[in-house]
Coordinates of C-alpha atoms and ligand atoms in Angstrom, one line a residue:
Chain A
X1 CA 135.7 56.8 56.6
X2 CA 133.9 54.5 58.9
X3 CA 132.7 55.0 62.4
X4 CA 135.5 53.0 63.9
X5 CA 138.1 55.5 62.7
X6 CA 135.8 58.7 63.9
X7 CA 135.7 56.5 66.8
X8 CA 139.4 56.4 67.0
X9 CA 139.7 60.2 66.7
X10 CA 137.7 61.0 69.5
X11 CA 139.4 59.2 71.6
X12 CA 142.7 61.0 70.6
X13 CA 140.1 63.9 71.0
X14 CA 140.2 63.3 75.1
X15 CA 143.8 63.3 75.2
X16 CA 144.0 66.7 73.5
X17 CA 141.6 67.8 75.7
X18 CA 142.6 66.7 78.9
X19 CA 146.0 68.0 78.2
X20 CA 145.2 71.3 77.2
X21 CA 142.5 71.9 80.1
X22 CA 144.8 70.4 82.7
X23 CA 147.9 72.6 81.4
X24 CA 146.3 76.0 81.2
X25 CA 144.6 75.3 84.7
X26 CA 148.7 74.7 85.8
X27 CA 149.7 77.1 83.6
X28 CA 146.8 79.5 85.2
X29 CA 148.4 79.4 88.6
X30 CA 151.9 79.8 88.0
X31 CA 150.8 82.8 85.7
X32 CA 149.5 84.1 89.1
X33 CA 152.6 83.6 91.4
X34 CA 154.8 84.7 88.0
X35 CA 152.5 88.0 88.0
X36 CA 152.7 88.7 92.1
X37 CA 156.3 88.4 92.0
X38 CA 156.6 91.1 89.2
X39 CA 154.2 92.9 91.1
X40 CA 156.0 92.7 95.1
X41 CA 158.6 95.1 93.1
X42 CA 161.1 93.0 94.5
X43 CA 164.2 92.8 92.2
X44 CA 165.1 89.1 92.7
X45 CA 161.1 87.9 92.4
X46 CA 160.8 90.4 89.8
X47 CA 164.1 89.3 87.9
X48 CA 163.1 85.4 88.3
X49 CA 159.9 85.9 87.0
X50 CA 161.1 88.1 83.9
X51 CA 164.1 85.5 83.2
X52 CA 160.9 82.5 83.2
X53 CA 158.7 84.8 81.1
X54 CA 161.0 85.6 78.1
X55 CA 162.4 82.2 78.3
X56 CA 159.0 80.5 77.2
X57 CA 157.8 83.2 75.6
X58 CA 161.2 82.7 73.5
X59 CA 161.8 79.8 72.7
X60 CA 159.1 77.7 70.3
X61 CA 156.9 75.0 71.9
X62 CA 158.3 72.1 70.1
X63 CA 162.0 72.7 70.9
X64 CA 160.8 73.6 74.9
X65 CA 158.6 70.0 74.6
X66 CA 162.2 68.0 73.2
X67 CA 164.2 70.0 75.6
X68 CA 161.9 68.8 78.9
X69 CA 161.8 65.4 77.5
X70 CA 165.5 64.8 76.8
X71 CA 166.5 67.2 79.5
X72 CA 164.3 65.4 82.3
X73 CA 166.1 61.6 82.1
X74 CA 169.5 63.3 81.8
X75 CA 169.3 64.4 85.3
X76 CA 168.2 61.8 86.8
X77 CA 164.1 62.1 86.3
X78 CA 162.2 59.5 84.8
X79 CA 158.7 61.1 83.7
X80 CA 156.3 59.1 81.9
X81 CA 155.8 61.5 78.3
X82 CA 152.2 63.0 79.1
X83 CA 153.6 64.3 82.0
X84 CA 156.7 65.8 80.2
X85 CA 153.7 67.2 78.0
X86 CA 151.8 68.7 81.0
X87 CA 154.9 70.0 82.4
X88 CA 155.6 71.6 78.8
X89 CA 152.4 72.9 77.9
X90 CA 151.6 74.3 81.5
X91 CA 154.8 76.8 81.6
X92 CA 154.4 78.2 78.0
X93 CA 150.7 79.1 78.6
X94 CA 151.9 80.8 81.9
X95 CA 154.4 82.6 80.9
X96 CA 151.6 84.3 78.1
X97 CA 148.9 83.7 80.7
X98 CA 151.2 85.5 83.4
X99 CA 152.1 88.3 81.1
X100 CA 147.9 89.1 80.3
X101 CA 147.5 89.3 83.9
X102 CA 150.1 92.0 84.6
X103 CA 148.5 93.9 82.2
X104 CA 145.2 93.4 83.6
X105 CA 146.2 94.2 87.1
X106 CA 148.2 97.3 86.1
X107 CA 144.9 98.5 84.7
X108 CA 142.9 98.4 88.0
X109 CA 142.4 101.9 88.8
X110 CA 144.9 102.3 92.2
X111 CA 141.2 103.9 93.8
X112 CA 140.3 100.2 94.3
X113 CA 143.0 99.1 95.6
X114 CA 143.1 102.2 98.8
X115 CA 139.0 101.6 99.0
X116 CA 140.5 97.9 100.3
X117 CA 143.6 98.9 102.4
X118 CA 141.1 102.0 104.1
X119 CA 138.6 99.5 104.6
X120 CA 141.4 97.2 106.4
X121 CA 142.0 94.7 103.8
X122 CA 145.4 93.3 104.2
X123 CA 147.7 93.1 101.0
X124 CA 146.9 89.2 100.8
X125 CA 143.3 89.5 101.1
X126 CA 143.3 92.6 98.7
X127 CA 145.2 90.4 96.1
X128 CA 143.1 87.4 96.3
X129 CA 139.2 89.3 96.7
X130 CA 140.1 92.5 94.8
X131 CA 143.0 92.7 92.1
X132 CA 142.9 89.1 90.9
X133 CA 139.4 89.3 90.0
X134 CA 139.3 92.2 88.4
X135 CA 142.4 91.5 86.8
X136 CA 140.6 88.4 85.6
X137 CA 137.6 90.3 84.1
X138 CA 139.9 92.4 82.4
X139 CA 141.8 90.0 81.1
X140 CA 139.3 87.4 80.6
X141 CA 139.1 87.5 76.5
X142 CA 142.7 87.2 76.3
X143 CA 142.6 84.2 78.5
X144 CA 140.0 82.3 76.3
X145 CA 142.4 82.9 73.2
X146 CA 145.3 81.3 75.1
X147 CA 143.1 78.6 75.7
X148 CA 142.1 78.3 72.4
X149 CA 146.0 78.8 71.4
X150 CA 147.0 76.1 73.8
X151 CA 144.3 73.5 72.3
X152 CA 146.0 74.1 69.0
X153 CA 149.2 73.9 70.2
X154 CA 149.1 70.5 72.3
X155 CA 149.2 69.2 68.7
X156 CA 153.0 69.9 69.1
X157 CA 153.2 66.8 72.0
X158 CA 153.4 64.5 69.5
X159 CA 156.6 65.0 69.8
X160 CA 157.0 63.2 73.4
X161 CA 155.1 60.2 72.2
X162 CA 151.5 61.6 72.8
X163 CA 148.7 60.2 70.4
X164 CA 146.3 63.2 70.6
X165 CA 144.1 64.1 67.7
X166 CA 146.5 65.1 65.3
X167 CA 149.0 62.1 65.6
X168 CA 146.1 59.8 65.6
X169 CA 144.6 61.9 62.3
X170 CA 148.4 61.1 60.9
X171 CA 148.6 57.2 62.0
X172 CA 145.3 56.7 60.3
X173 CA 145.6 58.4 57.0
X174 CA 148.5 56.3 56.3
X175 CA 147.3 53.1 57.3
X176 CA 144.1 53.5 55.7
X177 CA 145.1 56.2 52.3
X178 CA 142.2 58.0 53.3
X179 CA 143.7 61.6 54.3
X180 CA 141.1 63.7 52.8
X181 CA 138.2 62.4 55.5
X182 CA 140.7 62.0 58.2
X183 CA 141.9 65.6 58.3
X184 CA 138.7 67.2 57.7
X185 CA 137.2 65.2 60.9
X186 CA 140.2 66.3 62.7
X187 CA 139.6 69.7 61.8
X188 CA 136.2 69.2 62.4
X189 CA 136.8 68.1 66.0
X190 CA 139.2 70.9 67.0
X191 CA 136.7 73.2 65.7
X192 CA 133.8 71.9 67.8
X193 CA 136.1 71.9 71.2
X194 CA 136.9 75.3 70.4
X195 CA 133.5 76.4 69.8
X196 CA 132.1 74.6 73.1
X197 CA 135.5 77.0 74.2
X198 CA 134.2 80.4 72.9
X199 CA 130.8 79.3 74.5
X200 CA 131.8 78.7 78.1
X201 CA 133.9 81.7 78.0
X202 CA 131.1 84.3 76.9
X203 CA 128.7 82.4 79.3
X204 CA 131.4 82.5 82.1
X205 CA 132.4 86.0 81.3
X206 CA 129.6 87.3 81.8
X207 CA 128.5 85.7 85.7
X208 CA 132.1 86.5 86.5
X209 CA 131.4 90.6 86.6
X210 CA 127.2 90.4 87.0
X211 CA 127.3 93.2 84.8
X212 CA 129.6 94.5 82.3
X213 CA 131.7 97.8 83.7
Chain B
X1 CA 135.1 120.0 126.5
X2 CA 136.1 116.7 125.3
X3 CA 139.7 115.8 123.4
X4 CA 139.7 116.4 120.1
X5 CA 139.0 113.6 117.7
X6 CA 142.0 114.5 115.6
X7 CA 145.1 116.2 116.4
X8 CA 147.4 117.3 113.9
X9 CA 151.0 118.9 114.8
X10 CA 153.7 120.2 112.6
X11 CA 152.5 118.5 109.6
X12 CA 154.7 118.6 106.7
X13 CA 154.1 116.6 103.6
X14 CA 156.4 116.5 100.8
X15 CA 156.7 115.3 97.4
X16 CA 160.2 115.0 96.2
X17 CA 161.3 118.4 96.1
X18 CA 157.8 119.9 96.4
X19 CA 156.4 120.2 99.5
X20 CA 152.7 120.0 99.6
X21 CA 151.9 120.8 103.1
X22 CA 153.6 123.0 105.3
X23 CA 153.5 122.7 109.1
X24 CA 150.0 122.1 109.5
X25 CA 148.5 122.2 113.3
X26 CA 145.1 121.6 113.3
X27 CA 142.4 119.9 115.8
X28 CA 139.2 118.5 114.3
X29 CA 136.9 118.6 117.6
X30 CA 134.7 115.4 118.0
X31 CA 131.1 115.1 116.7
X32 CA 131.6 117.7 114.6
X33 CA 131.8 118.4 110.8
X34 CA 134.8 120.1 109.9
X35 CA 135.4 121.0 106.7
X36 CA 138.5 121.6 104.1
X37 CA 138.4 124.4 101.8
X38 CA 140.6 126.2 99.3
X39 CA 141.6 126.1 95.4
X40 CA 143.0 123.3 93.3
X41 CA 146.2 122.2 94.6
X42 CA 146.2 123.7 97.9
X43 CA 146.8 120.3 99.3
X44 CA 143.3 119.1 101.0
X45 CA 143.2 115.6 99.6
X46 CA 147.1 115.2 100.9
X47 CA 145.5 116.2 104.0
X48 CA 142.9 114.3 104.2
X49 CA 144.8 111.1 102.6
X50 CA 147.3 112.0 105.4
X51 CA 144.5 111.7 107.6
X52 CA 143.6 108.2 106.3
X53 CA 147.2 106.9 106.6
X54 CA 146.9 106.5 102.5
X55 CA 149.9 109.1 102.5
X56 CA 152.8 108.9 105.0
X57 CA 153.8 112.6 106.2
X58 CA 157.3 113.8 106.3
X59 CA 157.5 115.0 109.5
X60 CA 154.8 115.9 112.2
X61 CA 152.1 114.1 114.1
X62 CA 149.0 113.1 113.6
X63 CA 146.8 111.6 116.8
X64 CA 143.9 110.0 116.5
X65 CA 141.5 109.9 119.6
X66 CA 144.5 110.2 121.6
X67 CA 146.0 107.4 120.1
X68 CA 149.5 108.4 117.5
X69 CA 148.9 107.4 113.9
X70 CA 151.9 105.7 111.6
X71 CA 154.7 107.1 113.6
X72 CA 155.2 107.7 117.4
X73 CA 158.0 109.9 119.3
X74 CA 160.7 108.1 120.7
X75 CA 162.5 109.1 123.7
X76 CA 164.9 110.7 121.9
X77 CA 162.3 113.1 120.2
X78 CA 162.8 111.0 116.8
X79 CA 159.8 110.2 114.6
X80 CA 159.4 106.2 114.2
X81 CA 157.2 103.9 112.5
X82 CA 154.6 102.3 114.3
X83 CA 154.0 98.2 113.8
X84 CA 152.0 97.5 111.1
X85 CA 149.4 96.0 113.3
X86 CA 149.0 99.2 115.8
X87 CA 148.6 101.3 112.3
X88 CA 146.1 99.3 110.9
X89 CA 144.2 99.6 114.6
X90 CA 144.3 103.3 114.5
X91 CA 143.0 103.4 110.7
X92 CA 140.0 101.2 111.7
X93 CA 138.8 104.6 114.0
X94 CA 138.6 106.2 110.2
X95 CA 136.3 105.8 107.1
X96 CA 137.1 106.9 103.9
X97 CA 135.0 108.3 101.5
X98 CA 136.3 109.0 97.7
X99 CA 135.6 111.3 95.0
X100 CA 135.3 108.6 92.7
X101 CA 133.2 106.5 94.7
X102 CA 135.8 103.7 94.2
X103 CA 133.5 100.7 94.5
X104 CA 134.2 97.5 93.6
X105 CA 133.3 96.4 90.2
X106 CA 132.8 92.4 90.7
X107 CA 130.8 93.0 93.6
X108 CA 127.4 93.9 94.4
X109 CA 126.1 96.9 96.4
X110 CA 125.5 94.3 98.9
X111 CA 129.2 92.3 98.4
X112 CA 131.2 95.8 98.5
X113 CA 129.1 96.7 102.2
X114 CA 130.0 93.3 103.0
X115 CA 133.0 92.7 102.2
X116 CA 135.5 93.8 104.9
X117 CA 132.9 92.7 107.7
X118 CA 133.5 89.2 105.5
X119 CA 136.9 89.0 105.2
X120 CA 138.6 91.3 107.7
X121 CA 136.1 91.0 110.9
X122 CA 135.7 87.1 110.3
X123 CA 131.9 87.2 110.6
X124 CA 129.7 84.8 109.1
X125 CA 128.4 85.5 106.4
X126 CA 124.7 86.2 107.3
X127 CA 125.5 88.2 109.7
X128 CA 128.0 90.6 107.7
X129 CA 125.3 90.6 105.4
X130 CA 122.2 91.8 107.5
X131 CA 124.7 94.2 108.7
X132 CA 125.6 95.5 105.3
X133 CA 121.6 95.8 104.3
X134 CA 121.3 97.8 107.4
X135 CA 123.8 100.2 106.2
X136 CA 122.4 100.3 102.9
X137 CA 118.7 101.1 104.2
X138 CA 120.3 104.0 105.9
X139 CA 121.6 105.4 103.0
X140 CA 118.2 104.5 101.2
X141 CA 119.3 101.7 99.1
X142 CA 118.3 98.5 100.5
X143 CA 116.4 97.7 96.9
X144 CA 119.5 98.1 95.2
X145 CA 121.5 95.9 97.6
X146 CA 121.6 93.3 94.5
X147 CA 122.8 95.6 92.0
X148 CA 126.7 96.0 90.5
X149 CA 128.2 99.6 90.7
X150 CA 127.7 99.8 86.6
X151 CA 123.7 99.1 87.3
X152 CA 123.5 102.1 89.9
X153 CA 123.7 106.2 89.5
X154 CA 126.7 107.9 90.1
X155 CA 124.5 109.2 93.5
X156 CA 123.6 105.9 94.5
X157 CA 127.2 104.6 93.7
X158 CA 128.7 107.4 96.5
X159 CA 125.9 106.1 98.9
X160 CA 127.1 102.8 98.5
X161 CA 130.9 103.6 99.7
X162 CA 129.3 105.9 102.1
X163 CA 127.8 102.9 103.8
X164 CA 130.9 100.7 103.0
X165 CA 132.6 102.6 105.5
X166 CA 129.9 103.1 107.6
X167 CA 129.5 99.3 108.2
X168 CA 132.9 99.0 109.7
X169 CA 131.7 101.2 112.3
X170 CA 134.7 103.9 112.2
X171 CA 134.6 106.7 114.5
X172 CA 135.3 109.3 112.1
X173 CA 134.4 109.5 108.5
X174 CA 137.1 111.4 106.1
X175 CA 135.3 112.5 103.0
X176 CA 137.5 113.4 100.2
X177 CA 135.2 116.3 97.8
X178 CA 132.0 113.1 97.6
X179 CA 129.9 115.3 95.2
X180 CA 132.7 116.6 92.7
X181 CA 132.1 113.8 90.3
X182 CA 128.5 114.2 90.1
X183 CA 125.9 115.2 88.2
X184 CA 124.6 118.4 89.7
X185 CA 121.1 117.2 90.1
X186 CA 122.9 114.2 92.2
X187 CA 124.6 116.0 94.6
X188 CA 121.5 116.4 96.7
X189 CA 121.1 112.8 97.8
X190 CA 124.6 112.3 99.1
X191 CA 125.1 115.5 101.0
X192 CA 121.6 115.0 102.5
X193 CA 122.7 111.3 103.7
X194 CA 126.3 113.7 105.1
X195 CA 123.7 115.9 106.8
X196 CA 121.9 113.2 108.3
X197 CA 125.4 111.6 109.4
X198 CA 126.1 115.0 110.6
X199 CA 123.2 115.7 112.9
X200 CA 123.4 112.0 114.6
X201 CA 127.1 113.5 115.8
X202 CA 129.2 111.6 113.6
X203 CA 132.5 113.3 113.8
X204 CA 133.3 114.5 109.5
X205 CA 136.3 115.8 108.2
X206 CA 134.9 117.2 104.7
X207 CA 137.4 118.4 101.5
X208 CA 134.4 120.2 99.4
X209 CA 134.3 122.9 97.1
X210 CA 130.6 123.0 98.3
X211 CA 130.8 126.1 99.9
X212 CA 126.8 126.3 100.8
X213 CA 127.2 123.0 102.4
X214 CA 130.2 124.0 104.1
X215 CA 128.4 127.0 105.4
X216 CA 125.3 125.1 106.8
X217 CA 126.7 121.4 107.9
X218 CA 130.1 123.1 108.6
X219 CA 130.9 123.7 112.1
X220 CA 134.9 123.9 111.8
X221 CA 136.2 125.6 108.4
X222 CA 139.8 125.5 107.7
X223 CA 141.1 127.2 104.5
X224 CA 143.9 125.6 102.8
X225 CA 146.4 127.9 100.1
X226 CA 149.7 126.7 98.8
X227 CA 150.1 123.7 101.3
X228 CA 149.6 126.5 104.4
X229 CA 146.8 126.4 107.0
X230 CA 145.7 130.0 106.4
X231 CA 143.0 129.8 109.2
X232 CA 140.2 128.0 111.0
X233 CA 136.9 128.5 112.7
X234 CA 133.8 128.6 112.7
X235 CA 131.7 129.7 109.9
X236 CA 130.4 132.3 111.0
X237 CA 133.9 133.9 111.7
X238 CA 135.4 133.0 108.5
X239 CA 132.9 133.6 106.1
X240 CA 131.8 137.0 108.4
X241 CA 133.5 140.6 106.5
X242 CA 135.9 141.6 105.8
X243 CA 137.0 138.3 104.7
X244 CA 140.8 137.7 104.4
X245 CA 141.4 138.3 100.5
X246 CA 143.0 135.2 99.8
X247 CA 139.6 133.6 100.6
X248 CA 137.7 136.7 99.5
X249 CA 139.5 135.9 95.4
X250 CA 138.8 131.9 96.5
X251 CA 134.7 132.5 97.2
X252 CA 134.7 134.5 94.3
X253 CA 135.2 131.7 92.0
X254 CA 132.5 129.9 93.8
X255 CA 129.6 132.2 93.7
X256 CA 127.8 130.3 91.1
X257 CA 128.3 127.1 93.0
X258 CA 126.1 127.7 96.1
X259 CA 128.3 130.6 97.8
X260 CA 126.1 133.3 96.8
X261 CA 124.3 133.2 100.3
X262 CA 127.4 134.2 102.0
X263 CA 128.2 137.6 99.9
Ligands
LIG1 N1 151.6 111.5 94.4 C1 152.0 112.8 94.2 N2 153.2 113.0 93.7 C2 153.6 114.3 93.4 N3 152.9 115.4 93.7 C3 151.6 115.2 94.2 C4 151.1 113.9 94.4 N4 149.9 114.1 94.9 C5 149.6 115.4 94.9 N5 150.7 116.1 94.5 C6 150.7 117.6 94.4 O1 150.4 118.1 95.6 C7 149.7 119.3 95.5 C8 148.4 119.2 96.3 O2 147.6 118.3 95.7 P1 146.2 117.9 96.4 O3 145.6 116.8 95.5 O4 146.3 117.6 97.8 O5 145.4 119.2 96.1 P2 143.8 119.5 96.4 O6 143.8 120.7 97.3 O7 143.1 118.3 96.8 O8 143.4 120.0 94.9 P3 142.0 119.7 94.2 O9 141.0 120.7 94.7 O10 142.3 119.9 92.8 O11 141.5 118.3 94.5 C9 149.4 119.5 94.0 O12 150.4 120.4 93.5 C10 149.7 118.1 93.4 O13 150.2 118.2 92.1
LIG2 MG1 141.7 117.0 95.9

């Protein structure tokens, strides 16, 4: 195991992680709009949003990663593969992402909510400066396992043509017949990004609320 | 005599098949402290929430310094909603006060005073902020201005909303029972900020089961039972004998609570 192959890995090691971190900021939006809509109570948001939700949360990563990658060209749209991989990544973690933050916002206590409409908060302005940050804090744990989840997971984008860290780990343990170093770098790797993960979430977890409810 | 601040006519509030307030006429008279009494159930806080537009009545009117709240009487003597845009002008003439304080958890003492000045009176800001810290030294708290609602006393935490509305400059607070959830050795600090809010004419409407308080600070008592206005005055008629003995069995039950003065 030289340096040139650890070399090689981290490299691979930005492409996992630019992936990941740009797909569950995506995926972080849409979860937002998907989790207004169920909340307007209005049956045709409410129906879309359900229909999007058990559809990704259905169907496994890799055959949702083939189908946007085989689907895309058939109708007409060329997209180069680590964009089919954003696109892929970005609506499985909302639709998980989407369904922690209903949970969260169904938990904030209604009193907040008529503390901001009697103070003359319109329903926008409650959304964005009340609910979706407590929402946030409440869900905020389960977000940092998605994103751990979905760091995992982008080893699936292989599939699209994608050398991240797990490809790369597989190209090189055949080429050079040492698996054993390889994979345990690999792991290694995934384990440090994770960790750096865990990390920024406590430390961000903690200025997001000042102090813990 | 000057118009009342609130007028309330033929009020009836429903829940599905249960109706919670029955033709309720009642004027709260301005700069005064007019308080809501009567047992569990009797339908205060549907009042009151009434009051704060938080609940839409069934039928009946409510008028707020002249001025007709949610719905409005047509021509044709037919109830109608107001635009969204009048309502939310006759709501800013009220501040709300909870019984579970109701402050925002994310935000400071400071952020939760500041926050609708912020975002709903577009002011910069500083200025939203030196407003909000003026608020809180009224209500003795500007050295917890920095603090989150988890870092402050259940007292302190009722201040804090008390000067959340204040800071929007309302013209009538609405205080739904503010010492119930407290401590009893809290209560004390929040009634004495009511009192002071009281004697600098603030116009109150006040849903306690503080009886002594309603006694003293009250100058308007109405008694609430089974969703029915059973009557309103002054204290000094109601709580004079012989009492009506729906109230009589109601103060009964509060004797140990600071109504011990009236028997
Ligand atoms: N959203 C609601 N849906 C159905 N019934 C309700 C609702 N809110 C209140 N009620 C009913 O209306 C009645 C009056 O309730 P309200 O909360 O106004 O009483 P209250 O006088 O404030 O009582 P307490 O002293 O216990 O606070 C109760 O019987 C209550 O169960
Ligand atoms: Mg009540």
């Amino acid at each position: 195991m030289t340096l040139k192959l650890f070399t090689l890995l981290l490299q691979a090691a930005v492409s996992t992680l630019g992936i990941s971190l740009i797909s569950i900021a995506i995926g972080f939006v849409i979860a937002i709009v998907l989790s207004a809509a169920i909340l307007s109570h209005k049956p045709a948001y409410v129906f879309s949003a359900r229909l999007f939700i058990s559809f990704f949360r259905g169907v496994p990563l890799l055959v949702q990663l083939l189908l946007i990658y085989t689907l895309l060209p058939v109708i007409g749209i060329n997209v180069p593969s680590i964009v089919a991989a954003i696109v892929g990544l970005s609506l499985c973690t909302a639709a998980y992402q989407a369904e922690n933050l209903r949970g969260g916002f169904e938990s904030v206590p209604p009193g907040l909510i008529e503390a901001a409409e009697v103070t003359g908060l319109n329903p926008q302005q409650t959304f964005f400066r009340i609910r979706v940050p407590i929402a946030l804090r409440l869900t905020f744990p389960a977000l940092i396992n998605e994103a751990i989840m979905i760091l995992k997971s982008s080893s699936l984008v292989s599939v699209v043509g994608i050398i991240e860290i797990t490809k790369m780990a597989q190209d090189l343990a055949s080429s050079t017949y040492l698996p054993i170093p390889i994979f345990a770098s690999a792991a290694l790797i995934y384990l440090v990004i994770n960790s750096f993960v865990v990390l920024i979430g406590r430390f961000a977890e903690r200025s997001l609320g000042g102090a813990s409810a | 005599m000057s118009l009342p601040a609130i007028v309330i006519k033929n009020l009836v509030k429903r829940f599905g098949d249960t109706t919670v307030l029955q033709d309720i006429n009642l004027e709260i008279p301005e700069g005064k402290v007019s308080c809501l009494i009567g047992p569990s159930g009797s339908g205060k806080s549907t009042l009151l929430r009434c009051l704060a537009f938080l609940e839409e009545s069934t039928s009946g009117m409510i008028t707020i310094n002249g001025e007709a709240l949610g719905f409005f009487e047509n021509a044709n003597g037919k109830r109608e909603r107001l635009p969204s845009a009048q309502i939310r002008a006759v709501r800013a003439q009220t501040g709300m006060v909870f019984q579970q304080f109701n402050l925002w958890p994310h935000m400071t003492a400071l952020g939760n005073v500041s926050e609708a000045l912020k975002t709903v009176h577009k002011l910069p800001r500083a200025e939203a902020e030196a407003r909000a810290m003026a608020q809180l030294r009224k209500v003795g708290l500007e050295n917890r201005a920095n603090h989150y609602p988890s870092q402050l006393s259940g007292g302190q935490q009722q201040r804090v909303a008390i000067a959340r509305a204040l800071a929007l400059e309302p013209k009538i607070m609405l205080f739904d029972e503010p010492t119930s959830a407290l401590d009893p050795e809290l209560t004390g600090e929040v009634l004495n900020v009511m009192r002071d809010l009281a004697s600098e004419g603030m116009t109150m409407v006040v849903v306690t089961h503080e009886i002594g308080f309603a006694a003293t600070v009250g100058q308007q008592i109405s008694f609430l039972d089974h969703g029915r206005l059973m009557f309103s005055g002054p204290p000094s008629e109601i709580f004079a004998k012989p009492r009506h003995p729906r109230l009589d069995q109601f103060l009964d039950t509060y004797l140990d609570r600071g109504a011990s003065m009236l028997v």
